[in-house]
Tab-separated table of C-alpha atoms in Angstrom:
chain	number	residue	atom	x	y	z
V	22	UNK	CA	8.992	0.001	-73.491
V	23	UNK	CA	11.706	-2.199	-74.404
V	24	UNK	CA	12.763	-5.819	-74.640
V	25	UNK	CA	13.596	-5.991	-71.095
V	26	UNK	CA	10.940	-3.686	-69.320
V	27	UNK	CA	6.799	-3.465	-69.941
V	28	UNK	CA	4.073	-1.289	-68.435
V	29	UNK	CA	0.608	-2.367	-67.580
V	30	UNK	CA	-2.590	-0.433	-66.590
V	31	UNK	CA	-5.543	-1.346	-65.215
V	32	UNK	CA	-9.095	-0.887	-63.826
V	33	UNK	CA	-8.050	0.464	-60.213
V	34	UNK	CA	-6.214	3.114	-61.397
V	35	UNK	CA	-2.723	1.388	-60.860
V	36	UNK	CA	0.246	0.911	-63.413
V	37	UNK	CA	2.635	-1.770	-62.851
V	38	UNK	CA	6.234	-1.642	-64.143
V	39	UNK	CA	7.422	-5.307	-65.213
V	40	UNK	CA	10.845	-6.837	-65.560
V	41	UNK	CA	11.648	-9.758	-67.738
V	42	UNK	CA	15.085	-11.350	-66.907
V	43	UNK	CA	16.720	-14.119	-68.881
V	44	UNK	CA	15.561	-16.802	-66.092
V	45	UNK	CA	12.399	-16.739	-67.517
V	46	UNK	CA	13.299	-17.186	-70.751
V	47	UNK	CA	12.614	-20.656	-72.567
V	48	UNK	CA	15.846	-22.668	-73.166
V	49	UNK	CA	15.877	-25.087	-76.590
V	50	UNK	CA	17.846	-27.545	-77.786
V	51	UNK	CA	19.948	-27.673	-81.122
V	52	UNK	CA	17.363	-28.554	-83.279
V	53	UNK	CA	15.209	-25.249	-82.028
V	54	UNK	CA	12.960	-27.674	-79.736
V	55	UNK	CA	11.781	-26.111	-76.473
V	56	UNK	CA	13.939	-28.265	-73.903
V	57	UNK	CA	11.335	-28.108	-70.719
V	58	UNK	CA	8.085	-26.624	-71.129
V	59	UNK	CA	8.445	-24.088	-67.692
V	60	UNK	CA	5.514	-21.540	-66.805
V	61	UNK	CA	7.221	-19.020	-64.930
V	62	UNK	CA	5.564	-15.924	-62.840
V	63	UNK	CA	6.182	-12.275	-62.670
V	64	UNK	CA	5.836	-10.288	-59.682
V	65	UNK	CA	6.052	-6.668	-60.930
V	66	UNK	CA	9.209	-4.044	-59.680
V	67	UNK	CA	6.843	-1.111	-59.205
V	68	UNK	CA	3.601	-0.153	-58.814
V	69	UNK	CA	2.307	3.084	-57.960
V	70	UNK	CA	-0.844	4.530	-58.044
V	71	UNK	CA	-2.148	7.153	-61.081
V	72	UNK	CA	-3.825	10.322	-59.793
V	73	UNK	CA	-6.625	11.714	-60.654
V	74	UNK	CA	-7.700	8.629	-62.502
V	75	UNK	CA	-10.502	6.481	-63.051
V	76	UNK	CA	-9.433	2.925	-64.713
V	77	UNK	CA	-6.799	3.446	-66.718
V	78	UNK	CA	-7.599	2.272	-70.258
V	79	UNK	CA	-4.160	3.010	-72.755
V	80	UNK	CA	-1.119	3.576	-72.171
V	81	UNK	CA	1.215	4.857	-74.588
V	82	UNK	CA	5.340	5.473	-74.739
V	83	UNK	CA	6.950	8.281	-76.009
V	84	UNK	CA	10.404	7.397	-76.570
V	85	UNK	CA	11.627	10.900	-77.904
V	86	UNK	CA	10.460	12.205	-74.102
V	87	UNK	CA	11.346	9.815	-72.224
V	88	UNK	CA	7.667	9.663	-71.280
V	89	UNK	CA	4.849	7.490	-70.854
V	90	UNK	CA	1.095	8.844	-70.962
V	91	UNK	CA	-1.949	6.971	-69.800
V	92	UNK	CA	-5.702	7.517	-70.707
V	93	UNK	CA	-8.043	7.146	-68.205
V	94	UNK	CA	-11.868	7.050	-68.297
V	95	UNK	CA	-12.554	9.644	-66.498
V	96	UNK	CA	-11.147	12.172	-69.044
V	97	UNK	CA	-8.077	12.511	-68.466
V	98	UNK	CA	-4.257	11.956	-69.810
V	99	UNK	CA	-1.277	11.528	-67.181
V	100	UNK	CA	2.255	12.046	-67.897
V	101	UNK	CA	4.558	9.707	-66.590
V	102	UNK	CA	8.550	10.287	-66.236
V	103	UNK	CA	9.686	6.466	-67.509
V	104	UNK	CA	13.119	6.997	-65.631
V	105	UNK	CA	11.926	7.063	-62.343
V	106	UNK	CA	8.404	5.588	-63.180
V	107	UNK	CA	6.551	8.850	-61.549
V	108	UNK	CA	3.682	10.758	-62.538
V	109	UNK	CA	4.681	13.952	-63.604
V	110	UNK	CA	1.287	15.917	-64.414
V	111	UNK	CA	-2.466	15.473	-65.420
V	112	UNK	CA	-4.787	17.491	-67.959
V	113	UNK	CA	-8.798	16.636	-68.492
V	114	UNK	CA	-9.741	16.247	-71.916
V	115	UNK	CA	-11.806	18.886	-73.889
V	116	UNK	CA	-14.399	15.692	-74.598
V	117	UNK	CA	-14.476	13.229	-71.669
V	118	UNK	CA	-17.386	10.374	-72.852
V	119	UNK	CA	-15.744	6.507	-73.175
V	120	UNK	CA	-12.088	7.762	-73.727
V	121	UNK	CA	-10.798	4.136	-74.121
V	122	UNK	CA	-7.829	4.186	-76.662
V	123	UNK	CA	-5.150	6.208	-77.892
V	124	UNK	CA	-1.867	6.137	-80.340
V	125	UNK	CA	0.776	8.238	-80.907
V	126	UNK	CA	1.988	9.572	-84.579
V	127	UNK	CA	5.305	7.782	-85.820
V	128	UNK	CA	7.485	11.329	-84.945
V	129	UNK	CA	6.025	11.140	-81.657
V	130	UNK	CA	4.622	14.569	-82.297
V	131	UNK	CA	1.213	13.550	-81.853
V	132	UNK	CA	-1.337	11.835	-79.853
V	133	UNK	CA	-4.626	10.985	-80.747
V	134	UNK	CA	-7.380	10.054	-78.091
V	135	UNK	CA	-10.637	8.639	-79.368
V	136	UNK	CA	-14.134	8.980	-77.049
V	137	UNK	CA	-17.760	9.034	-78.422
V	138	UNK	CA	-18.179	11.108	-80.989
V	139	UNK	CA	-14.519	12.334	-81.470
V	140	UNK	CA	-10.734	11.956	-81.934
V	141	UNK	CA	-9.217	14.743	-80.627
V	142	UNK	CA	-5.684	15.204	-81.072
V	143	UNK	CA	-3.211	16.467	-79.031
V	144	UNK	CA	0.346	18.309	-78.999
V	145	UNK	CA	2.771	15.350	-77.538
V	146	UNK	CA	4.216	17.816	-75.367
V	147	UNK	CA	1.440	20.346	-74.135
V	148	UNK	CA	-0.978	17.853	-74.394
V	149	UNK	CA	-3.460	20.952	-75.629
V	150	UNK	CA	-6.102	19.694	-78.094
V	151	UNK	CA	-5.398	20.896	-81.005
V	152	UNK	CA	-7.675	19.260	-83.543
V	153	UNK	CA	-11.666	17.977	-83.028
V	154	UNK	CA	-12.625	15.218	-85.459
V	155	UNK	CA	-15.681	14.689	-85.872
V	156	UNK	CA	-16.518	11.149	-86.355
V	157	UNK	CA	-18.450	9.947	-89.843
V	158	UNK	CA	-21.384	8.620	-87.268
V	159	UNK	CA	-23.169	10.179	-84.351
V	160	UNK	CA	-22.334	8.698	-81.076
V	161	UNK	CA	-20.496	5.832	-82.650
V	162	UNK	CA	-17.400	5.585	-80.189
V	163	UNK	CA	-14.157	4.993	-81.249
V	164	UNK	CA	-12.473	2.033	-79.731
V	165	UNK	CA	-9.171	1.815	-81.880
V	166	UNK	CA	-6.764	4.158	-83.301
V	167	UNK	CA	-3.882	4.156	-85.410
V	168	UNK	CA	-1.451	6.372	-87.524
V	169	UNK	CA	-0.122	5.608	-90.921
V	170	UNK	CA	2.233	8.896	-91.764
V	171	UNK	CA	-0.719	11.787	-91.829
V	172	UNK	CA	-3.483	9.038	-91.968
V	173	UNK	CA	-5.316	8.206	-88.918
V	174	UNK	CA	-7.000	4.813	-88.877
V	175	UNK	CA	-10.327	4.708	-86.953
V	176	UNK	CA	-12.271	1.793	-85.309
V	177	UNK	CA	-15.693	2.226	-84.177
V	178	UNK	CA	-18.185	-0.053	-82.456
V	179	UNK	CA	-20.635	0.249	-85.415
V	180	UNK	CA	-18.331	-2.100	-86.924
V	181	UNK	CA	-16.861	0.472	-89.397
V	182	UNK	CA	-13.448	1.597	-89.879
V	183	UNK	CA	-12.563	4.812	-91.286
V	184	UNK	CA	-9.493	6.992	-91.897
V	185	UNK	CA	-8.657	10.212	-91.873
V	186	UNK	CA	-6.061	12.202	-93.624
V	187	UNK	CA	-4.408	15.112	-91.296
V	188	UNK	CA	-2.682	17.019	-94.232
V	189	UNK	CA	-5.902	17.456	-96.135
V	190	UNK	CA	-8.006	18.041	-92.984
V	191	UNK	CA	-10.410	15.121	-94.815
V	192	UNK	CA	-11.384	11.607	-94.388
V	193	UNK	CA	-10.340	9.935	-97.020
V	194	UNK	CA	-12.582	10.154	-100.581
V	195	UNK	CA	-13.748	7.112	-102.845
V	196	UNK	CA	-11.645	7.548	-106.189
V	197	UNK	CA	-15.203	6.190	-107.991
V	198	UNK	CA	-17.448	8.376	-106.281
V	199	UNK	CA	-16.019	11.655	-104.184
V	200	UNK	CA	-18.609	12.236	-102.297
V	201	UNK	CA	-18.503	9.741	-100.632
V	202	UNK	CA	-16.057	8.617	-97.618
V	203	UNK	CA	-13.720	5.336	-97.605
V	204	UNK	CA	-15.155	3.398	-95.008
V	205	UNK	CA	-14.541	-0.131	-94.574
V	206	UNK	CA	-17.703	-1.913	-92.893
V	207	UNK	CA	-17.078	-5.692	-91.299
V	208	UNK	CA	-18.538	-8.721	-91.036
V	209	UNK	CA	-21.477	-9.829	-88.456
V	210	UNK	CA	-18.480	-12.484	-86.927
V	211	UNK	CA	-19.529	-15.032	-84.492
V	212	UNK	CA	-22.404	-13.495	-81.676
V	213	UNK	CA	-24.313	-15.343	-79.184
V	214	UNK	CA	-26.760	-15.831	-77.778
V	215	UNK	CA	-28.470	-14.788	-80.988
V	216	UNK	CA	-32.297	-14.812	-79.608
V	217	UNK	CA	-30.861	-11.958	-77.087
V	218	UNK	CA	-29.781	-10.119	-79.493
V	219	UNK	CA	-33.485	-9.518	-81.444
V	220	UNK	CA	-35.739	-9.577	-78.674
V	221	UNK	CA	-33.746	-6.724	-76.498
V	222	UNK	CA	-32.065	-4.470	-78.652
V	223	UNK	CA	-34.358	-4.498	-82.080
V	224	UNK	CA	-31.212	-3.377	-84.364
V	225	UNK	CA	-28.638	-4.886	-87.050
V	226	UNK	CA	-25.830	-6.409	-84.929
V	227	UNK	CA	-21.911	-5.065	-85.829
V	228	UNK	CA	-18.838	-6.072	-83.985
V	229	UNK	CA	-16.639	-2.877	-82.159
V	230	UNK	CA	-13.440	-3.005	-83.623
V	231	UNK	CA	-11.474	-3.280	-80.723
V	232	UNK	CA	-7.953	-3.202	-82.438
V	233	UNK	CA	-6.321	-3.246	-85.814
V	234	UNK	CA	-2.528	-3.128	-87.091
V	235	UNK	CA	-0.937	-2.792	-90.675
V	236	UNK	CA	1.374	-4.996	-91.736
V	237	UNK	CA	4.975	-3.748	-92.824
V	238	UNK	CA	4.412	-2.719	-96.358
V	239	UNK	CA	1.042	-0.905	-95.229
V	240	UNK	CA	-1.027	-1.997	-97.490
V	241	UNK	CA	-2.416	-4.954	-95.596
V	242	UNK	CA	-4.766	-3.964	-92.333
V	243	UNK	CA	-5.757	-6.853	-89.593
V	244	UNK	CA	-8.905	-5.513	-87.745
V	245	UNK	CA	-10.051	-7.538	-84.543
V	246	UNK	CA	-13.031	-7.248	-81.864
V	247	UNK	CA	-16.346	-8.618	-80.844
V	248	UNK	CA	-19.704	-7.592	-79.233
V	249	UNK	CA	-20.219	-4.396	-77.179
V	250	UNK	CA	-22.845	-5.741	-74.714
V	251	UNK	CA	-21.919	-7.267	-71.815
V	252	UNK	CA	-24.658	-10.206	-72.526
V	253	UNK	CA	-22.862	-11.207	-75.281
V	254	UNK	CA	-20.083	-13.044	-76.024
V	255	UNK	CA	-18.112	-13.423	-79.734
V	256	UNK	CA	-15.870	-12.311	-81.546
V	257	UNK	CA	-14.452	-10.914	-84.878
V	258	UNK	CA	-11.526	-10.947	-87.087
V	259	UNK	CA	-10.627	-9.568	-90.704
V	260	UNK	CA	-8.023	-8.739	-93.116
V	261	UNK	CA	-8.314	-6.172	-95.419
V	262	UNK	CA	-6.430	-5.372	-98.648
């Protein structure tokens, strides 16, 4: 939330609210050396228990409203006052299959949730859906999100990413060919066990993009992420241009 102060959700439902004091900062010398290598441990201020949830999975803050709202799994988004850490209210999703991420547009008037087959977006402070997008691929499940101005970035676990443009209600076209959609499709990464892989699922392996970030100009985009199966383990990184 702030330099001092961070929130944390996690799988049973609870958010913790964490202080970092300058005790536990690390102390160097005056040539910028690190004096005493220290690993110091947080116990966190508050934690309280969010309603109505099942595993919380993002958390987002809305600094504008002095509010916090978490996604949980079940289908759900939870308001949270930030100024006395307490959950205000909860509303169920129109779409409520693997909601796992969210982000919030840069005015703050926004929120986008991303489950299966959909990013729904939402009115910060209703929290109404006001906007269905489709995803490019059936069932492909979003698993990042991101807003650029009126373009909303969009990992999958197909291994494609894809964006969307608000203002023209599009995703966005190829200048070569306009028929077709920009989508950016990865790398296989690093998978194993590879035998696995061919003898139980019989299909092209793609990492889930699992995060992504631009870089200040916005014309750079750092995509991370890794297997979806649990019997696998790997991972994947890339930077686009």
């Amino acid at each position: 939330m702030d330099d001092e102060f961070f929130v944390s959700g996690s799988r049973d439902t609870k958010l913790a609210l964490w202080q970092v004091q300058d005790k536990y900062q690390e102390k160097y010398d005056s040539d910028g050396d690190l004096i005493q290598p220290v690993t110091q441990f947080l116990n966190p201020a508050i934690i309280r228990s969010c309603k109505t949830a099942q595993k919380v999975r993002a958390i987002t803050f809305n600094k504008s409203l002095k509010e916090m709202v978490t996604l949980s799994l079940n289908g759900y988004v939870h308001v949270w006052d930030v100024e006395r850490f307490r959950q205000r209210f909860s509303r169920r999703l129109s779409s409520c299959q693997d909601n796992v991420c969210m982000a919030m547009k840069n005015d703050s008037s926004l929120y986008a949730v991303g489950c299966r087959s959909y990013t729904l977006l939402l009115d910060s402070r209703t929290l109404h859906t006001i906007k269905k997008i489709p995803a490019r691929y059936s069932g492909c499940g979003i698993r990042s999100l991101s807003f650029e101005d009126n373009i909303i970035t969009i990992g999958t676990c197909v291994g494609a990413i894809m964006f969307y443009d608000i203002r023209a209600a599009k995703y966005l076209e190829s200048s070569i060919n306009s028929s077709r959609a920009v989508v950016l499709k990865t790398s296989r990464g690093y998978v194993y066990p590879d035998e696995d892989l061919m003898v139980d699922q019989q299909v092209e392996y793609t990492p889930a993009i699992y995060t992504h970030c631009y870089d200040y100009s916005g014309t750079r985009l750092f995509s991370a992420g890794g297997p979806l199966p649990a019997n696998l383990c790997g991972n994947y990184a890339g930077l686009w241009q």
